[in-house]
XYZ file of C-alpha atoms in Angstrom:
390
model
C 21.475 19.723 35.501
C 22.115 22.523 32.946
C 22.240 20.537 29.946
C 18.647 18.764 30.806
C 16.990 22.085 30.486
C 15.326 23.195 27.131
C 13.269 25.860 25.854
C 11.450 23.273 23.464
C 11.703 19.526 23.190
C 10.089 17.605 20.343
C 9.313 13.893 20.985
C 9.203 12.554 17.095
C 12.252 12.796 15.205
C 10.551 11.708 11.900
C 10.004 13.786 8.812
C 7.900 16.878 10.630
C 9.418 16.767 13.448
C 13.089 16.949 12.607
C 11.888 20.105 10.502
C 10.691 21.541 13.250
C 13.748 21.100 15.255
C 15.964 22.796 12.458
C 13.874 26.025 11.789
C 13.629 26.024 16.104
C 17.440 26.124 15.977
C 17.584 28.785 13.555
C 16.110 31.179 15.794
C 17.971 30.230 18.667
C 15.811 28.055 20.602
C 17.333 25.486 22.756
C 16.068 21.926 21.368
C 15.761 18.682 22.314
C 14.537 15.460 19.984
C 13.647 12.354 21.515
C 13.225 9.243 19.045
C 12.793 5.546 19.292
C 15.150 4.699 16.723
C 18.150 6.270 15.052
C 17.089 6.671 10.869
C 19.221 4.292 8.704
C 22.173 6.018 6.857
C 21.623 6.524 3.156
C 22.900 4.354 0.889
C 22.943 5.129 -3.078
C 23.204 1.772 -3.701
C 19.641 0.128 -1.945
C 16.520 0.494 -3.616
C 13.727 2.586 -3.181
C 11.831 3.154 -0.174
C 8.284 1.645 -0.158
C 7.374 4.829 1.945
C 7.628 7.692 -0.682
C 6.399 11.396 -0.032
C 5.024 14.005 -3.036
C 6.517 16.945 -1.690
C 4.743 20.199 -2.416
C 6.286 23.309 -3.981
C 5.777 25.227 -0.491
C 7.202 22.711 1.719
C 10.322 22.574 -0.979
C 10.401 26.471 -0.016
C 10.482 25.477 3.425
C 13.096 22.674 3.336
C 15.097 25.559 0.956
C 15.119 27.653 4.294
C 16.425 25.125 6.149
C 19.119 24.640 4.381
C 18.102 21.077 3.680
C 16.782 20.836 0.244
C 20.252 20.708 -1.362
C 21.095 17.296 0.744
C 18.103 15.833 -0.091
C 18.558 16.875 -4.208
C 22.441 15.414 -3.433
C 20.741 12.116 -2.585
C 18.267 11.127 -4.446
C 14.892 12.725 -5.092
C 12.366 13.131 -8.471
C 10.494 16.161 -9.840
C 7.019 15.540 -11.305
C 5.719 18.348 -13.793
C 2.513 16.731 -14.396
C -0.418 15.048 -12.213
C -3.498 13.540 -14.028
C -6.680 11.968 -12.555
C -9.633 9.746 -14.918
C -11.905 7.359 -14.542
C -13.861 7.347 -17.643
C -10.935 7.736 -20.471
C -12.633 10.121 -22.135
C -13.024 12.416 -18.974
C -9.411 13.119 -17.967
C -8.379 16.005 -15.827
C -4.460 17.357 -16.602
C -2.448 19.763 -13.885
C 0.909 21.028 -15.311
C 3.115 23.389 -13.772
C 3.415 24.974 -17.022
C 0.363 26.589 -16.596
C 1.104 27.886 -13.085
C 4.889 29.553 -14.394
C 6.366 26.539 -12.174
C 9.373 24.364 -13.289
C 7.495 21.930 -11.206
C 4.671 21.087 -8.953
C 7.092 18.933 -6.739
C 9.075 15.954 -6.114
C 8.946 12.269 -4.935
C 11.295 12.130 -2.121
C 11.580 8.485 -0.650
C 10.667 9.179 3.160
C 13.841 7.950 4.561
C 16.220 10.334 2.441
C 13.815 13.217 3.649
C 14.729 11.858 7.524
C 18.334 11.734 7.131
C 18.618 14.745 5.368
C 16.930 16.512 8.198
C 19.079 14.352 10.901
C 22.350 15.515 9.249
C 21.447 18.460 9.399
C 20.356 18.380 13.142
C 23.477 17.063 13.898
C 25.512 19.756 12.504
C 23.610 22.131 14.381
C 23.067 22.621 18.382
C 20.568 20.497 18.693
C 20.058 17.854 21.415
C 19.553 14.370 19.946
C 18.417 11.909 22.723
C 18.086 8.502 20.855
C 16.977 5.881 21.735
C 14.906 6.875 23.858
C 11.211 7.527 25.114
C 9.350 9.237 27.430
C 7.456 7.770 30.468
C 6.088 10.284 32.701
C 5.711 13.989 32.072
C 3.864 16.410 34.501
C 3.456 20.658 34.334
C 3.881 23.173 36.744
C 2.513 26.202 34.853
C 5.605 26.803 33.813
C 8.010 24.245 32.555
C 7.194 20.748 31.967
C 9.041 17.679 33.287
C 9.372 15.103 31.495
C 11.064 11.290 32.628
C 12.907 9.179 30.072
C 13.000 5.188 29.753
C 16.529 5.610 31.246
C 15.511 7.390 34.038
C 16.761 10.763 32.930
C 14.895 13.963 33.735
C 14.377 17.233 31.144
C 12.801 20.630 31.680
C 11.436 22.259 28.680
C 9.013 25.775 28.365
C 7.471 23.589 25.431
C 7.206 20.337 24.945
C 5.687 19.794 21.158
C 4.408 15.812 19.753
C 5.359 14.958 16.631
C 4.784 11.614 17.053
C 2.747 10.562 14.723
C -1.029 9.033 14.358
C -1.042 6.749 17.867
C 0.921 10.405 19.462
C 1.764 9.462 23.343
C 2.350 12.887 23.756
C -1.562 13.805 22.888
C -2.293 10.810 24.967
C -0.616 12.084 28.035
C -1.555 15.769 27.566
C -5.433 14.411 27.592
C -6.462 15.642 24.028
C -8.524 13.646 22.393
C -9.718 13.134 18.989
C -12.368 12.711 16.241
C -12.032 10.304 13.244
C -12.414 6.900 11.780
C -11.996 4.427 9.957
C -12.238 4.231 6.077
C -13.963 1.209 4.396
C -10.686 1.310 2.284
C -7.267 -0.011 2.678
C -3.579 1.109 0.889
C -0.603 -1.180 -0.227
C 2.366 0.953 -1.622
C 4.726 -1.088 -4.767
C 7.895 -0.289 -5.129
C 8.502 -1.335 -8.677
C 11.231 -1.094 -11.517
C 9.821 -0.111 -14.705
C 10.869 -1.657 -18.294
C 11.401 2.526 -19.515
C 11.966 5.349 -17.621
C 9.016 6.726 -15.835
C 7.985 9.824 -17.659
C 7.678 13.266 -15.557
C 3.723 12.861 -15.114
C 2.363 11.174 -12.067
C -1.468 9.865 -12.191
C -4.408 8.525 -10.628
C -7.028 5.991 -12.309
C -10.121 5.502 -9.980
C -12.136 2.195 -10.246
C -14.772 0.526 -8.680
C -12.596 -0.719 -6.010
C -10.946 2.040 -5.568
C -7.815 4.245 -7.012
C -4.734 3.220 -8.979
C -1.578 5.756 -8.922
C 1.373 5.829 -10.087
C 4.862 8.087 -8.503
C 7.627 8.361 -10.810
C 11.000 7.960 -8.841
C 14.742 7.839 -9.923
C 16.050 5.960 -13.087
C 13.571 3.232 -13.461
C 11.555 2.886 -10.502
C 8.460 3.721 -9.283
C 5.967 3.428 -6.572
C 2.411 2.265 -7.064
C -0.429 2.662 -4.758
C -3.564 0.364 -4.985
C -6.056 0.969 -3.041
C -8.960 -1.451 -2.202
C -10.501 -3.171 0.401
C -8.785 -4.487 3.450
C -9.496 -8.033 2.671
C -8.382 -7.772 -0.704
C -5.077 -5.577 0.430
C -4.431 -7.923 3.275
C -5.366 -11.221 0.248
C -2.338 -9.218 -1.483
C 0.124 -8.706 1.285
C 0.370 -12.161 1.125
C 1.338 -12.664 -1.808
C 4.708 -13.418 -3.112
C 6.492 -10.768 -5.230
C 5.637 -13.166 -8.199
C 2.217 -13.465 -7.666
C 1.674 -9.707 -6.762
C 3.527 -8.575 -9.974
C 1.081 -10.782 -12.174
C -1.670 -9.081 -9.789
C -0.678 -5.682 -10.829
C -0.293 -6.478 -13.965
C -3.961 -7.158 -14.396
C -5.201 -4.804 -12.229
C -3.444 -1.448 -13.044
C -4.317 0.095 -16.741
C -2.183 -0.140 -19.782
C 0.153 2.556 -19.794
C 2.004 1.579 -17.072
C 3.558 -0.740 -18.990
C 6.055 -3.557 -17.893
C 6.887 -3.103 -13.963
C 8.764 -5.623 -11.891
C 7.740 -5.662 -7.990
C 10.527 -4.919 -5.757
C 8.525 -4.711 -2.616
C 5.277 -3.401 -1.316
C 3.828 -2.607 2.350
C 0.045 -1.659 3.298
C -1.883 0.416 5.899
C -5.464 0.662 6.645
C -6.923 4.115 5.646
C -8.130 6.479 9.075
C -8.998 9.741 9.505
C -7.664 11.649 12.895
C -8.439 15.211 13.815
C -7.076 15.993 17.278
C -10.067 17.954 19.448
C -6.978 20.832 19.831
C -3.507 21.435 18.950
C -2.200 22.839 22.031
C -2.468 23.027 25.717
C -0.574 25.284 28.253
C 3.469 24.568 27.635
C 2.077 21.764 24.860
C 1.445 21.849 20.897
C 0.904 18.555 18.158
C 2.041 19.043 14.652
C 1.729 16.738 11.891
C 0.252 13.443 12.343
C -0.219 14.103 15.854
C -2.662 16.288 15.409
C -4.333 15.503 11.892
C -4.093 12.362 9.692
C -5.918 12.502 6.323
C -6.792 10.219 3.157
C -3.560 10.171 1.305
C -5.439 10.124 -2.091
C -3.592 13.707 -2.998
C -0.626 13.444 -0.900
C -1.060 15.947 1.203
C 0.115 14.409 4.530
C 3.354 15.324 4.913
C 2.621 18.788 3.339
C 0.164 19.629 5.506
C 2.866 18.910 8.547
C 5.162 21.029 6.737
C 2.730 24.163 7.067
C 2.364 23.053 10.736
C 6.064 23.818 11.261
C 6.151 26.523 9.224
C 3.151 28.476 11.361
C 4.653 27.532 14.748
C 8.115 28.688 13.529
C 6.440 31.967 13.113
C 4.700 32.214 16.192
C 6.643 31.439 18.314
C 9.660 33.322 16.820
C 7.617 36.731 16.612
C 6.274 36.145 20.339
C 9.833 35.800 21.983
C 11.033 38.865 19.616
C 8.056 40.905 21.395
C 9.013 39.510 24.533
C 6.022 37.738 25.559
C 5.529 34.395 27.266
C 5.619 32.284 24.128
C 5.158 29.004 25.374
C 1.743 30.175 27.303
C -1.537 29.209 25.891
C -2.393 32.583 24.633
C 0.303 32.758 22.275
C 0.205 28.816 20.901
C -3.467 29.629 20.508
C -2.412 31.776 17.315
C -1.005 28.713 16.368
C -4.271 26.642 16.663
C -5.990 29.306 14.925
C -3.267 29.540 12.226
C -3.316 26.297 11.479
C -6.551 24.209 12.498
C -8.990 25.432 10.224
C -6.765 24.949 7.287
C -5.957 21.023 8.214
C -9.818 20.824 8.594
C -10.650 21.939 5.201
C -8.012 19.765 3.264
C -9.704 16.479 5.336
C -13.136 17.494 4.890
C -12.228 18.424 0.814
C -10.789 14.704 0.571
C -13.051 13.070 1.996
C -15.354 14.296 0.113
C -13.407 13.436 -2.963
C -13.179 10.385 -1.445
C -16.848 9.596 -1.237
C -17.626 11.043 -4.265
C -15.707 8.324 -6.231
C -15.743 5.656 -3.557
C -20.040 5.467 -4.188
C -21.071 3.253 -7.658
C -24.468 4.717 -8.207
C -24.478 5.386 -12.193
C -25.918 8.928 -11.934
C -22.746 10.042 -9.290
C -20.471 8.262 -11.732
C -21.982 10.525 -14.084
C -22.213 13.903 -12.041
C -18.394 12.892 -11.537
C -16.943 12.128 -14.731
C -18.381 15.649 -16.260
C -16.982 16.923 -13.137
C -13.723 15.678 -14.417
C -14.322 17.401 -17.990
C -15.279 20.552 -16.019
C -12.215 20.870 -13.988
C -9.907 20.317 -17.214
C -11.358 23.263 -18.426
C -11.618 24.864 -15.413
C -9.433 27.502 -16.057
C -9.041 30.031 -13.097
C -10.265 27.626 -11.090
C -8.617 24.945 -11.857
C -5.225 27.034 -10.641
C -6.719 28.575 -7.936
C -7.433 24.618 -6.492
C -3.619 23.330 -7.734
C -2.021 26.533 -6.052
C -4.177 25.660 -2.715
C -2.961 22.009 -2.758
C 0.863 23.047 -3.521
C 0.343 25.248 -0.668
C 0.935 28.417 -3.080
């Protein structure tokens, strides 16, 4: 049937994906977004998301273009102007984006009011939305791809792209496999209300057992992220609020002041690097085809540059008239894109190890490493305009 026939259909309907989708139907492709599950409406009234998001001053540009920014801003969403990072007090290391001519270096955006801004958005444009709903079978004839739904229904798409996230079925089914593993380290994420209003700074403490953060959100919240070991985060996912907000209260330095717990969640820490992003007809983007440490935040952002390079690509390739969803244009993509995610993992995991390991003469090397980078100086915003994607 006519309306089962797409030029691209994105499986993943989640923050990347749905971003993908919009810029797609900007340039007239024909779209298609299969999901699981419909996102929850917005409501002004809940509380924050546990699942929060530090969204880069590139990937604002890029939600800007899609018209989407201004829904998300209209809900709810925080700027941060300041990040900081110490482990020894006396060997701090301060990022404004004073110093790059920025108002800001970003915002907290709660992950769910990213996801409906994006879905509203979808839905006001002519875009196929085909949830719930999965995919069981899919086979390639050199040309199209077919793909079978739970419900039996059958699509035809040029390209059929995964944005389904770290366990992707679509990578699974398209054979690609991947490199990774685990880290010795797991994450719980607080959402917490604070006694003041957070300030505009956002920061990182490391300790021996691993890092402390702190996200400013909206009025007086804020999210907290404790990393440790998985014992000791699964010891604390047990915990009742009570009990947890005494924990953090021990555990996380002074200046955060008084914080009540309002509810927390944990993951395990991996590392996934898909062997390739693409395949004849096929591409991955986001955490499909690259997960990293989340000790910067640069998940999501790196996605975001994902669907801003494939945008291009494949926008410039049907403009010349070429075969766009072949393998020798998506390989521009790979190329485009691939190095870049590898980089960003290998640079935080070695950030990781570097402050993960307790030998005195590394805490050393690292805490004058600290004192260097404050006064870094070119350096220091040549490595913040990388990270922001600048």
């Amino acid at each position: 049937m006519q309306e089962d026939q797409f030029d691209v259909v994105i499986t993943g309907g989640g923050m990347v994906g749905a971003a993908l989708a919009c810029g797609l139907a900007r340039h007239q492709f024909r779209v298609a977004v299969i999901d699981h599950q419909l996102p929850r409406p917005f409501d002004p009234a809940s509380l924050p998301d546990v699942r929060i998001s530090a969204i880069g001053a590139a990937s604002v540009g890029l939600l800007n273009e899609l018209e989407v920014w201004d829904a998300v801003q209209a809900m709810r969403c925080t700027p941060y102007r300041r990040l900081e990072t110490w482990e020894w007090q006396n060997a701090h290391a301060v990022f404004d984006a004073a110093s790059l001519g920025l108002p800001e270096l970003g915002y907290m955006v709660e992950n769910s009011v990213l996801q409906s801004a994006l879905w509203h958005k979808m839905q006001s444009q002519d875009i196929t939305l085909l949830c719930p709903a999965s995919v069981t079978s899919a086979s390639y004839n050199g040309q199209y791809w077919q793909l079978t739904l739970q419900s039996g229904q059958q699509l035809t798409t040029r390209l059929w792209v995964g944005a389904d996230g770290a366990n992707s079925k679509v990578r699974q089914l398209a054979g690609i496999g991947v490199n990774g593993w685990d880290y010795s380290q797991s994450c719980m994420l607080i959402s917490a209300e604070c006694e003041n209003p957070p300030s505009d700074s956002t920061w990182q403490q490391f300790t021996p057992q691993g890092p402390r953060a702190f996200l400013p959100l909206h009025d007086n919240y804020a999210s907290l992220v404790w990393y440790d070991s998985p014992a000791r985060i699964r010891q604390l996912s047990r915990l009742p609020l009570s009990q947890l907000n005494q924990q953090v209260a021990s555990h996380f330095p002074d200046r955060l002041g008084k914080v009540t717990v309002l509810g927390c969640g944990a993951f395990p820490l991996t590392r996934r690097h898909a062997t390739g992003y693409v395949r004849p007809g096929l591409a991955l983007v986001g955490d499909a085809a690259h997960t990293i440490n989340p000790l910067a935040g640069q998940g999501v952002n790196l996605g975001y540059r994902d669907v801003d390079g494939l945008i291009d690509v494949l926008a410039e390739a049907r403009k010349a008239g070429c075969d766009w969803w072949q393998s020798e244009v998506l390989n521009r993509y790979q190329r485009k894109r691939y190095k870049d995610n590898l980089l960003m993992q290998s640079g935080m995991d070695l950030f990781y190890l570097a402050f993960s390991n307790r030998s005195h003469p590394l805490m050393l090397a690292r805490n004058l490493a600290l004192m260097a980078a404050q006064r870094g100086g070119w350096l220091k915003k040549k490595a913040l305009s990388y990270a922001l994607g600048l």
